[in-house]
Short mmCIF file of C-alpha atoms and ligand atoms in Angstrom, two decimals:
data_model
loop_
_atom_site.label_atom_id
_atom_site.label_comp_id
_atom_site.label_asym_id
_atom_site.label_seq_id
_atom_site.Cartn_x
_atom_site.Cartn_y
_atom_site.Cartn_z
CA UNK A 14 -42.03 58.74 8.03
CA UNK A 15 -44.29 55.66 7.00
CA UNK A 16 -47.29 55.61 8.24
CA UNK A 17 -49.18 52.44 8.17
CA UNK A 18 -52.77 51.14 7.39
CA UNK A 19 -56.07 52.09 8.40
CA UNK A 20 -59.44 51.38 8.01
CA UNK A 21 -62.49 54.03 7.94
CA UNK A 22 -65.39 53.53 9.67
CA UNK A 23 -68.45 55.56 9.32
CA UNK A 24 -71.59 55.67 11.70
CA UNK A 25 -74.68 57.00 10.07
CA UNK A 26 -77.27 57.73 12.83
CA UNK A 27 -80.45 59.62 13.19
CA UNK A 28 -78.72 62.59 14.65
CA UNK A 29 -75.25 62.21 14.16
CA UNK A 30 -72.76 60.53 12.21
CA UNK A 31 -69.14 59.60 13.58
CA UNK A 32 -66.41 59.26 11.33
CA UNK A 33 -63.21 57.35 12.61
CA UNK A 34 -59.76 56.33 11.27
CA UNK A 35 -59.49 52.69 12.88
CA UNK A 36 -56.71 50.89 12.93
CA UNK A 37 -55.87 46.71 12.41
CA UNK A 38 -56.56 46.57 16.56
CA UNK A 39 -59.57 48.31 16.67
CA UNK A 40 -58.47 52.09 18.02
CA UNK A 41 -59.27 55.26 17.47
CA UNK A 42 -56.86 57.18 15.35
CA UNK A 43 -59.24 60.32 14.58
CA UNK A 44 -62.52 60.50 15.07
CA UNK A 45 -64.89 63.74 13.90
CA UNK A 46 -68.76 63.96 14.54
CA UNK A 47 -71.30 65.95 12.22
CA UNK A 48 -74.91 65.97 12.30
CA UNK A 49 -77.27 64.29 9.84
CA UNK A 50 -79.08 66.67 7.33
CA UNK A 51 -81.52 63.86 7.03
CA UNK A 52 -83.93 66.20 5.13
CA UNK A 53 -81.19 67.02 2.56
CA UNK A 54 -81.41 63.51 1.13
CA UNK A 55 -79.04 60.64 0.70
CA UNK A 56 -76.88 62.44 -1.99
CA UNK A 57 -76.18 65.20 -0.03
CA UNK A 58 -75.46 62.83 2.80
CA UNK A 59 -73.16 60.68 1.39
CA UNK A 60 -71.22 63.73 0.16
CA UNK A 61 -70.94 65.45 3.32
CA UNK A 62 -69.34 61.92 4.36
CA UNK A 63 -66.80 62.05 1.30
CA UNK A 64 -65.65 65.46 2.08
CA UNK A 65 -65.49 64.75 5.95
CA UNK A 66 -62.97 61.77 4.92
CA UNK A 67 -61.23 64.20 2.69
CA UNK A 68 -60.51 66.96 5.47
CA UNK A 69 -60.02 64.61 8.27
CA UNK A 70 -56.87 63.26 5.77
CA UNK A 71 -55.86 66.32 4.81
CA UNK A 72 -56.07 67.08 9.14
CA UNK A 73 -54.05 64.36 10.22
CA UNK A 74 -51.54 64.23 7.56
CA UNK A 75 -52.59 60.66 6.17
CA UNK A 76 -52.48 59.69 2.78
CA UNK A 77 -55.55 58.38 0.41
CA UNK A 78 -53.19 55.04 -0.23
CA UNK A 79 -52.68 54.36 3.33
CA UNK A 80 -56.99 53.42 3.60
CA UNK A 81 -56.95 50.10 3.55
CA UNK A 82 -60.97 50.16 3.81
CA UNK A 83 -63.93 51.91 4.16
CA UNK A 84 -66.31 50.58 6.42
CA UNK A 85 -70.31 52.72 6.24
CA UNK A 86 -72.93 51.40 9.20
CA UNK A 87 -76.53 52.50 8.69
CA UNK A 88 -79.84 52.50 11.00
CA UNK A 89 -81.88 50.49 8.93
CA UNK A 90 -81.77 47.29 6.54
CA UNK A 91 -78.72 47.47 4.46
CA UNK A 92 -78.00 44.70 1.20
CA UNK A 93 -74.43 44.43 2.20
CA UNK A 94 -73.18 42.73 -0.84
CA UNK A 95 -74.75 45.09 -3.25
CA UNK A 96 -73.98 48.50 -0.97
CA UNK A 97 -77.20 49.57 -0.78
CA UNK A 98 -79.52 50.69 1.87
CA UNK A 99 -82.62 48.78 1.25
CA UNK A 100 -84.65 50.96 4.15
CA UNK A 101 -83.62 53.44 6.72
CA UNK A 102 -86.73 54.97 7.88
CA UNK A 103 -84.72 56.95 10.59
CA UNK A 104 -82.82 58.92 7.54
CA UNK A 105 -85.73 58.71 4.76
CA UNK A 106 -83.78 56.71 2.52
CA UNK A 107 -84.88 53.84 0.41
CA UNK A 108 -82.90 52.09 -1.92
CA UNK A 109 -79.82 54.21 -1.97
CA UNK A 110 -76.57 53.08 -3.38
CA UNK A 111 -73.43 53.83 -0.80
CA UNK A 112 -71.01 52.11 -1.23
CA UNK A 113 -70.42 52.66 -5.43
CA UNK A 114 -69.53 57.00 -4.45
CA UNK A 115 -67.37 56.08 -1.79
CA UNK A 116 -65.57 53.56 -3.79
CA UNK A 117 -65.33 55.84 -6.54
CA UNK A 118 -63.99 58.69 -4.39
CA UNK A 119 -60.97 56.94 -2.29
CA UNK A 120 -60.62 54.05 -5.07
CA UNK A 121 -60.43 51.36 -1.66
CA UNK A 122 -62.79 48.48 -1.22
CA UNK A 123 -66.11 49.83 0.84
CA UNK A 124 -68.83 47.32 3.15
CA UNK A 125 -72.22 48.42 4.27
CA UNK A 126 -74.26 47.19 7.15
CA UNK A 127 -76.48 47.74 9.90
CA UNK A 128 -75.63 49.61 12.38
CA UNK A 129 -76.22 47.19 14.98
CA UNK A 130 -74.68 44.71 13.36
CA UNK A 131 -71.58 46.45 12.67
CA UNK A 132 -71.49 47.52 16.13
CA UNK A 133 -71.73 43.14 17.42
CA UNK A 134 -69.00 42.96 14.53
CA UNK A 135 -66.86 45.24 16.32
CA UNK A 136 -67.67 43.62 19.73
CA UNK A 137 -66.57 40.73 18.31
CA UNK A 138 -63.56 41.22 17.28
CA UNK A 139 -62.04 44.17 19.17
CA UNK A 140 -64.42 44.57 22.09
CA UNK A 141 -66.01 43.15 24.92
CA UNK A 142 -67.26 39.76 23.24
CA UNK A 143 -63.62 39.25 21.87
CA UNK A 144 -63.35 35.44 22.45
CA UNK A 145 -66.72 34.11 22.29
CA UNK A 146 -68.35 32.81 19.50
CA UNK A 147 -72.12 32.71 20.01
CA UNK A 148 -73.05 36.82 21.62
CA UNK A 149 -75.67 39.14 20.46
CA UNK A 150 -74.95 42.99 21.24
CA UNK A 151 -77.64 44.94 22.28
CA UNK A 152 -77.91 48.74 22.00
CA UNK A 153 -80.66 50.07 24.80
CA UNK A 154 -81.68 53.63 23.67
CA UNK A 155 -84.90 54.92 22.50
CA UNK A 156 -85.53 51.32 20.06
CA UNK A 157 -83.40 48.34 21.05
CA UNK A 158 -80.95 47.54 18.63
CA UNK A 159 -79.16 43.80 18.38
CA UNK A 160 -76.80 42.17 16.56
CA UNK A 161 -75.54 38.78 17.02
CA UNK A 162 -72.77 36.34 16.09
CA UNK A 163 -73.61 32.90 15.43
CA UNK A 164 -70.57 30.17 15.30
CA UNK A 165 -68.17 32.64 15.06
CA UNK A 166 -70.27 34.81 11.95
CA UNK A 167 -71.87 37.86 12.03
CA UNK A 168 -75.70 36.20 11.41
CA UNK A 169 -77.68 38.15 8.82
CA UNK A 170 -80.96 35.61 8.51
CA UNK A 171 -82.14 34.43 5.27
CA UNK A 172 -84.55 37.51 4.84
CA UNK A 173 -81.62 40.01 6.19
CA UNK A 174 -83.91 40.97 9.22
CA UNK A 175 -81.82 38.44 11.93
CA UNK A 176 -81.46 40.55 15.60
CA UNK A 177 -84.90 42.30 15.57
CA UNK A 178 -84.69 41.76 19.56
CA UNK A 179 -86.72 45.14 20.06
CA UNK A 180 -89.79 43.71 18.13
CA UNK A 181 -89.71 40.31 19.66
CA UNK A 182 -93.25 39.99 21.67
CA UNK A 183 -93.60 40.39 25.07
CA UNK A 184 -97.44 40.72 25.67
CA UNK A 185 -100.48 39.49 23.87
CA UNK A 186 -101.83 43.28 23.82
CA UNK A 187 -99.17 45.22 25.16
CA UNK A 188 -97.91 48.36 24.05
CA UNK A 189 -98.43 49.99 20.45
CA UNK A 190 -94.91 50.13 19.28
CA UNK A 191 -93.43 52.15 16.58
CA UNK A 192 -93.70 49.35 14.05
CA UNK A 193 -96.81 48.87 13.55
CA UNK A 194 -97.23 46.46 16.11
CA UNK A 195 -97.99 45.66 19.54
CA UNK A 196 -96.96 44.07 22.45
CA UNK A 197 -92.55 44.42 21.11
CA UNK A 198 -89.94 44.22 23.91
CA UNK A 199 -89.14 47.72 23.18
CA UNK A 200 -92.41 49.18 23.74
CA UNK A 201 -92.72 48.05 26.97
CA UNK A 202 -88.52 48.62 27.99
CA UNK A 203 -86.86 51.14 25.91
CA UNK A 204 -85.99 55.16 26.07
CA UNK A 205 -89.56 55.55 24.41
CA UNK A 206 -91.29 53.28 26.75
CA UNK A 207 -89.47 54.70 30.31
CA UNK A 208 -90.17 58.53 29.62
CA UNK A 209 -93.39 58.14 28.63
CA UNK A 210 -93.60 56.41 31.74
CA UNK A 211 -91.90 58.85 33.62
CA UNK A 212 -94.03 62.01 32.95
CA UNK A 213 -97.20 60.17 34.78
CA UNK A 214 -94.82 60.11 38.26
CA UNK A 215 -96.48 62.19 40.54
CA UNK A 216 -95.75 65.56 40.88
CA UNK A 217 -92.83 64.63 38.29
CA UNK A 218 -93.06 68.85 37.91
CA UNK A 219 -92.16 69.88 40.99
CA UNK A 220 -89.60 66.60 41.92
CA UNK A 221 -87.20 67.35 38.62
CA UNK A 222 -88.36 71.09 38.42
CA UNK A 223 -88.83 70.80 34.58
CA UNK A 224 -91.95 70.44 32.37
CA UNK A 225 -92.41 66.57 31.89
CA UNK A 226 -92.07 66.67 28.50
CA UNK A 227 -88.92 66.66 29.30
CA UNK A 228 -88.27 63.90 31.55
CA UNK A 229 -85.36 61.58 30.56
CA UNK A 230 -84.62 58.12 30.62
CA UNK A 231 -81.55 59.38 33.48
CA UNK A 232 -84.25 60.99 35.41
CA UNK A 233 -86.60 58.24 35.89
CA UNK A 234 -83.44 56.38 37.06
CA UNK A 235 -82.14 58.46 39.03
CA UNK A 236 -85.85 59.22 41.18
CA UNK A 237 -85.58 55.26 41.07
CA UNK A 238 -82.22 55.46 42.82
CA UNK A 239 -83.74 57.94 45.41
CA UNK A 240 -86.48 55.82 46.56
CA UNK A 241 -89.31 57.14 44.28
CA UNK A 242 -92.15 54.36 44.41
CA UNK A 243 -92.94 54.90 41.40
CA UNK A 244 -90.17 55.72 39.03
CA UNK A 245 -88.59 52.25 40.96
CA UNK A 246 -92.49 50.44 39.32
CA UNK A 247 -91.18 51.94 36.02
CA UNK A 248 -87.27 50.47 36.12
CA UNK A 249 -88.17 46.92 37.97
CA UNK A 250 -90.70 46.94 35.18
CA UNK A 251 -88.16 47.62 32.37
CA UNK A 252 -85.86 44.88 34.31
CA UNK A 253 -88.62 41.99 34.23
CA UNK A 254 -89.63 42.80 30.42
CA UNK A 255 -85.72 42.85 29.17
CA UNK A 256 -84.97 39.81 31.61
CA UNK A 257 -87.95 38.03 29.41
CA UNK A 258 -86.17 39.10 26.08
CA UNK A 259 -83.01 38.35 27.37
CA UNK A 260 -83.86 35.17 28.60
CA UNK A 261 -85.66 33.99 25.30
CA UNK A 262 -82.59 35.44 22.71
CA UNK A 263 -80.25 33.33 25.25
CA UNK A 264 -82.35 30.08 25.45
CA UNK A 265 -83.40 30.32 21.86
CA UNK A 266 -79.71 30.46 20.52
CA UNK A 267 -77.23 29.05 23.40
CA UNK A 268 -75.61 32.48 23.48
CA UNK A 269 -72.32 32.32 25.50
CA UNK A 270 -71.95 36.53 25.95
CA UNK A 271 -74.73 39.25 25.93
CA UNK A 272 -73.14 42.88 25.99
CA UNK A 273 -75.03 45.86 26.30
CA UNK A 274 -75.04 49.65 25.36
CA UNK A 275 -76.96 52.69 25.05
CA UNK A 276 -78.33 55.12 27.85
CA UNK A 277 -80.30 52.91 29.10
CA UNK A 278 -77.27 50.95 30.19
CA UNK A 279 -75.43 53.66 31.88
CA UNK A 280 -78.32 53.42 34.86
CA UNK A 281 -76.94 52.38 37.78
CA UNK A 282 -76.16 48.29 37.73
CA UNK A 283 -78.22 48.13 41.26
CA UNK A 284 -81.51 49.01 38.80
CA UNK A 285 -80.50 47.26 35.74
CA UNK A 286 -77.83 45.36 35.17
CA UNK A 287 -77.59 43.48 38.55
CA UNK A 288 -81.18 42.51 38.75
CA UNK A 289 -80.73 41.86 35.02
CA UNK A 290 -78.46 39.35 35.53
CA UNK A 291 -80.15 38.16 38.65
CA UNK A 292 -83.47 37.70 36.28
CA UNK A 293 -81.54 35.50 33.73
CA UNK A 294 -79.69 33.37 36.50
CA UNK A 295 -83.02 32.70 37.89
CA UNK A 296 -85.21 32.34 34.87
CA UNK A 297 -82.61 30.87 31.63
CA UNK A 298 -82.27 27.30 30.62
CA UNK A 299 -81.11 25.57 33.92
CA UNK A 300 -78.11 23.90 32.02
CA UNK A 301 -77.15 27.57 30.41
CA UNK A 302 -78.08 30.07 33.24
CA UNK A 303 -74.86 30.31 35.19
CA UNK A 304 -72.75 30.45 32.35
CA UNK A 305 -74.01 33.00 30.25
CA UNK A 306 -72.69 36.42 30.76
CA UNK A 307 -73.92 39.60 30.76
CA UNK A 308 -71.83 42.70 30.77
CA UNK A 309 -71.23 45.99 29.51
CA UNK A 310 -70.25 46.63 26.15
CA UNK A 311 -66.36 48.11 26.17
CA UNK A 312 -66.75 50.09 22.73
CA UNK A 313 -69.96 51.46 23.95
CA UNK A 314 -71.15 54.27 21.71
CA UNK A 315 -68.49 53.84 19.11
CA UNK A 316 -68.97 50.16 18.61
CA UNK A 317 -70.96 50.98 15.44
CA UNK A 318 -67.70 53.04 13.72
CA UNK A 319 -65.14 50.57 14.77
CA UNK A 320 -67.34 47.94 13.90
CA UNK A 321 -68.21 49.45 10.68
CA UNK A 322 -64.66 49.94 9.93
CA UNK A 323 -63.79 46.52 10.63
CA UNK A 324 -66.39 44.70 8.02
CA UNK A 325 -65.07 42.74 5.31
CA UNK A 326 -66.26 40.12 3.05
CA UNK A 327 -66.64 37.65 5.95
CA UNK A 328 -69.28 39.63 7.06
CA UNK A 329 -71.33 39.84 4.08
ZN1 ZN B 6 -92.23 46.58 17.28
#
């Protein structure tokens, strides 16, 4: 039987990485999760990758010959035409060459990039901003991630820092955020941001019946959803400060398609995405503000591997 192309595409994250075989139309062929030995270091890492690739051939029966790429997305600043990963604070590495062992191992060309980036890439191209040529893709979680395609190109900057959305500023002397700085849309809207939040409701203890230091992003939407006063302060708050990012990434850059992932985006569109949207209509560019679109992303949490596996040269 012939079996035909596919590409590999790799997801490093803080916690986990997904490895998936991907094919030409962006689908899942395998897909295998592990968790990041972050304190092992990068060699040990990028080995643990190798062999995953390895075993998930040997698995499905697929030959080395039939990769027709490997694809490696990273949390952090990545130098995509040199395959290394400048900084990933997340994963203590610094200056680590990826793509050279991978190459060597599977003998198939091998792209690098940020994760979020990789993940637009794939949104792009396979997902839900298939079609448009101006979006930025925005991961809410604990940080906000974003990457962004500009006239049809994935947009790297000329310092290779483009899409830090989460650090844009949002008040004079807001919120000390885990950059150094303060005041950053994500410190005053993101995972971070909302439990920290969440553990000052009142009587937060005896409401979820669990310690608040372990309140969740879900929780604080969900007491939201149930008429809690003050977990609803904490969302419409996390609405208004995202509408203001939103608003400024979509002025700033004529963006035709915003889609978003992440937990935070699984609340309940009543608390975030329809007000979101409501927010932008209201506040955008007159001549821009009913045309822009906001949605969900369709990849969601595996945008970064398909996206990943999708990179090529173009996207350098
Ligand atoms: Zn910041």
């Amino acid at each position: 039987m012939q079996s035909s192309k596919f590409n590999v595409g790799v997801d490093v994250g803080g916690t986990t990485i997904n490895t998936g075989f991907i094919n030409q139309s962006g689908k899942i062929i395998s897909h295998t999760t592990m968790a990041t030995e972050a304190k092992r270091g990068s060699e040990a890492i990028i080995q643990a990758i190798i062999r995953k690739i390895k075993l998930m051939l040997a698995e499905s029966g697929k030959a080395q010959k039939d990769i027709g790429s490997i694809g490696i997305g990273v949390p952090g600043t990545a130098d995509s035409k040199n395959g290394v990963v400048v900084f990933a604070p997340n994963i203590f590495w610094q200056n680590v060459q990826v793509s050279a062992p991978l190459r060597e191992a599977f003998n198939v060309p091998v792209h690098l990039g940020q994760d979020s980036r990789a993940a637009a890439w794939g949104e792009y191209l396979v997902g839900s901003a298939k079609g448009y040529k101006n979006t930025a893709s925005i991961t809410l979680g604990t940080g906000i991630g974003c990457g962004m395609i500009i006239d049809g190109r994935l947009f790297h900057g000329g310092l290779n820092t483009a899409g830090e959305f989460g650090h844009m500023i949002v008040e004079l002397n807001g919120n000390k955020c885990n950059c150094g700085k303060t005041g950053c849309l994500e410190a005053h809207s993101a995972g971070l941001f909302i439990v920290r939040e969440g553990k000052k409701i009142p009587d937060v203890e005896k409401i979820l019946r669990k310690n608040p230091d372990e309140v969740t992003v879900k929780d604080v939407f969900r007491l939201a959803e149930k008429g809690n006063t003050y977990a609803g302060k904490i969302t419409d708050s996390v609405v208004s400060y995202l509408g203001m990012g939103f608003v400024n990434l979509i002025n700033l850059n004529s963006l035709e398609l915003i889609s978003i992932s992440g937990g935070i985006s699984n609340a309940p569109d009543e608390l975030l995405l329809n007000p979101l949207k409501e927010f932008i209509r209201q506040r955008a560019y007159s001549a821009i503000a009913d045309k822009v679109k906001i949605v969900k992303s369709s990849l969601g949490d595996n945008a970064p591997m398909i996206g990943a596996a999708l990179l090529d040269k173009s996207a350098e």
